[in-house]
Coordinates of C-alpha atoms in Angstrom, one line a residue:
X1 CA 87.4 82.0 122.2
X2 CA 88.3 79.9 119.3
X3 CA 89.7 81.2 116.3
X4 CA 87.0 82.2 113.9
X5 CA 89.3 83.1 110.8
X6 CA 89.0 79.9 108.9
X7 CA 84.8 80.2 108.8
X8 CA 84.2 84.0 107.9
X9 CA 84.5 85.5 104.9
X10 CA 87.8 87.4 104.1
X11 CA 87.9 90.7 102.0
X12 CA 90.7 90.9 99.5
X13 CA 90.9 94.9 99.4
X14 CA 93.6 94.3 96.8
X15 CA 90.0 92.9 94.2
X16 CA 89.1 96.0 91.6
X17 CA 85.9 94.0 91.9
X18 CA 84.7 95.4 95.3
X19 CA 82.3 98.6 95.3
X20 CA 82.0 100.7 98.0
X21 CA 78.9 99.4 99.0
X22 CA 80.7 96.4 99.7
X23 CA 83.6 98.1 101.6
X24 CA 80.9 100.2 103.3
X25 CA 79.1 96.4 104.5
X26 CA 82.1 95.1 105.7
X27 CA 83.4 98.3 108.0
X28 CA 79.7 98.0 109.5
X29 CA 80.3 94.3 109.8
X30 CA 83.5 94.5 111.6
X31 CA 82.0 97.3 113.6
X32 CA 79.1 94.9 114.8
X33 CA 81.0 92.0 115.4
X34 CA 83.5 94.5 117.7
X35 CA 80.3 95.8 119.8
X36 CA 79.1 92.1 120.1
X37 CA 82.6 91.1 121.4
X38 CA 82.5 94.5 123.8
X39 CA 79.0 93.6 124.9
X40 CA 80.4 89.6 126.3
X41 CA 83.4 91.0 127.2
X42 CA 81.1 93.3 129.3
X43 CA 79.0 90.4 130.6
X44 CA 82.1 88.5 131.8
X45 CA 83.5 91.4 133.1
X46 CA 79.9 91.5 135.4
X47 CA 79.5 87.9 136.1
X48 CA 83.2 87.9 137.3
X49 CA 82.7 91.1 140.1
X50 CA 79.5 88.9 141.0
X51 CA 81.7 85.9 141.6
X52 CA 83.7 87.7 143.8
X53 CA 81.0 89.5 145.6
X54 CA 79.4 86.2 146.3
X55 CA 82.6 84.8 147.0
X56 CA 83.1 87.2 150.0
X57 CA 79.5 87.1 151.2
X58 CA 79.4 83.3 151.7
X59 CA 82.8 81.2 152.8
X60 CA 86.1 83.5 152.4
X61 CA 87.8 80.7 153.6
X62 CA 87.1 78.1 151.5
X63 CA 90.8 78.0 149.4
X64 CA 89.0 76.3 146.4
X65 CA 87.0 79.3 146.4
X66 CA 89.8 81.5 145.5
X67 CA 92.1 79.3 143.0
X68 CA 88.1 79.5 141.2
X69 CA 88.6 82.7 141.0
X70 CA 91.5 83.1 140.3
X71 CA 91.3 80.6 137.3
X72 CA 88.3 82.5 136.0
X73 CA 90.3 86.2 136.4
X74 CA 93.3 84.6 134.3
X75 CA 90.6 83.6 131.3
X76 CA 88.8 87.1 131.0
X77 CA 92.2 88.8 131.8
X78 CA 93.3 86.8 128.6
X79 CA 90.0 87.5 127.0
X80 CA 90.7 90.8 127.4
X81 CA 94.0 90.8 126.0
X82 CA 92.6 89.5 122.6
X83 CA 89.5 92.1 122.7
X84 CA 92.3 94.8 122.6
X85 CA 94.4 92.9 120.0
X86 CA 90.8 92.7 117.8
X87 CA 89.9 96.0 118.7
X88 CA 93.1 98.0 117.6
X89 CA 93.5 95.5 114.3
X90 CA 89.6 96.7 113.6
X91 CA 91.0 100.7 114.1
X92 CA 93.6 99.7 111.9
X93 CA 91.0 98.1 109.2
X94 CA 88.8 101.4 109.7
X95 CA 91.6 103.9 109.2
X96 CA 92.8 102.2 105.9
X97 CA 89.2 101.8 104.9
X98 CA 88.3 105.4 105.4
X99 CA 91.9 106.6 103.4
X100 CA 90.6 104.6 100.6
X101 CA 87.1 106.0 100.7
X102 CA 88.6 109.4 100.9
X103 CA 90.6 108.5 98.2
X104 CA 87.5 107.3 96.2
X105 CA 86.1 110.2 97.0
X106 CA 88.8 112.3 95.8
X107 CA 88.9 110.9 92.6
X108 CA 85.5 110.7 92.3
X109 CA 85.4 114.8 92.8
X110 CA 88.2 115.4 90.3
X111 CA 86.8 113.2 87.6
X112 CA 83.5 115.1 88.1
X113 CA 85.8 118.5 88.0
X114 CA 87.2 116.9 84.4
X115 CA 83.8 116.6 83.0
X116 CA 82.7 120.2 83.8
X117 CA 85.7 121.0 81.8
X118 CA 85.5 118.6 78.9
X119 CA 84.0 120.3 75.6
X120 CA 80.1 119.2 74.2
X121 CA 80.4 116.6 71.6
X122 CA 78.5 119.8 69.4
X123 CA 80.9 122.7 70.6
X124 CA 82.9 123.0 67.1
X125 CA 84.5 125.7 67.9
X126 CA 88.6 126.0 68.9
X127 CA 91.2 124.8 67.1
X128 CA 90.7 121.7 64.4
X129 CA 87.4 123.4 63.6
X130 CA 86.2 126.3 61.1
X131 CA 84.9 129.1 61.8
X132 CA 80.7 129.9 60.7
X133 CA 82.4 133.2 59.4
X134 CA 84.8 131.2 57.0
X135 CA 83.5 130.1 54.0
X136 CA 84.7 126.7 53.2
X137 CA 88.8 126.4 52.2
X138 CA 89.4 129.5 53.4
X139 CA 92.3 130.0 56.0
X140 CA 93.5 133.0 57.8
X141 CA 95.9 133.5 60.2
X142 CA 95.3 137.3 61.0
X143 CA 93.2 137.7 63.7
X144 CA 89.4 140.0 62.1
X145 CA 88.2 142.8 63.3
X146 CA 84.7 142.0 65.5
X147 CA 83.2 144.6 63.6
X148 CA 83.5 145.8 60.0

């Protein structure tokens, strides 16, 4: 397989400028592109045990036969090799993407928590404002009885 990294796109995670939506696209990218790799890996996989079964059935003693085979068994063993590097570098690109969507997430939860919280540009009560009691100018610092 040839090295594909030069012609696709590359996601700089590092970029404020990315949305989720656009982390969320690439995870499902990466996640096609790894069953499309599975699926040929599959196929070879097959086509080699057919090679051998047709091997056996017709001449087992042709020697050309086998260094065929053998030839083609040393390409999809190294095949494989490289799904399982791809695959475990695509786990890795999952398991940081879902920490930073958890994080998101997170933060997204406590900033909603912060707004519950956070006073109505109309509430004028607490401290800075007067009370309706008061009349204007006057101060206290003795608490008043609710009722009189």
């Amino acid at each position: 397989m040839a090295d594909q990294t030069d012609d696709d796109e590359v996601f700089d995670f590092s970029n404020v400028e990315f949305t989720r939506d656009d982390l969320v696209i690439a995870l499902n990218d990466m996640v096609k592109e790894y069953r499309k790799l599975s699926h040929s890996f599959e196929e070879a996989k097959a086509e080699n045990m057919s090679i051998k079964s047709s091997y056996i059935d017709s001449n087992s003693d042709e020697f050309e036969d086998i260094d065929i085979l053998k030839t083609e068994l040393s390409k999809l063993q190294a095949e494989n090799e490289m799904l399982k590097d791809e695959t475990s570098e695509l786990k890795a690109e999952i398991e940081a993407l879902n920490q930073l969507v958890g994080s998101w997430n997170h933060s997204s939860r406590v900033l909603h928590k912060l707004n519950e919280y956070q006073k109505q540009a109309s509430d004028k009560t607490g401290i800075g404002f007067n009370d309706s009691e008061f009349s204007e100018g006057e101060t206290s610092t003795q608490s008043r009885p609710a009722y009189d």
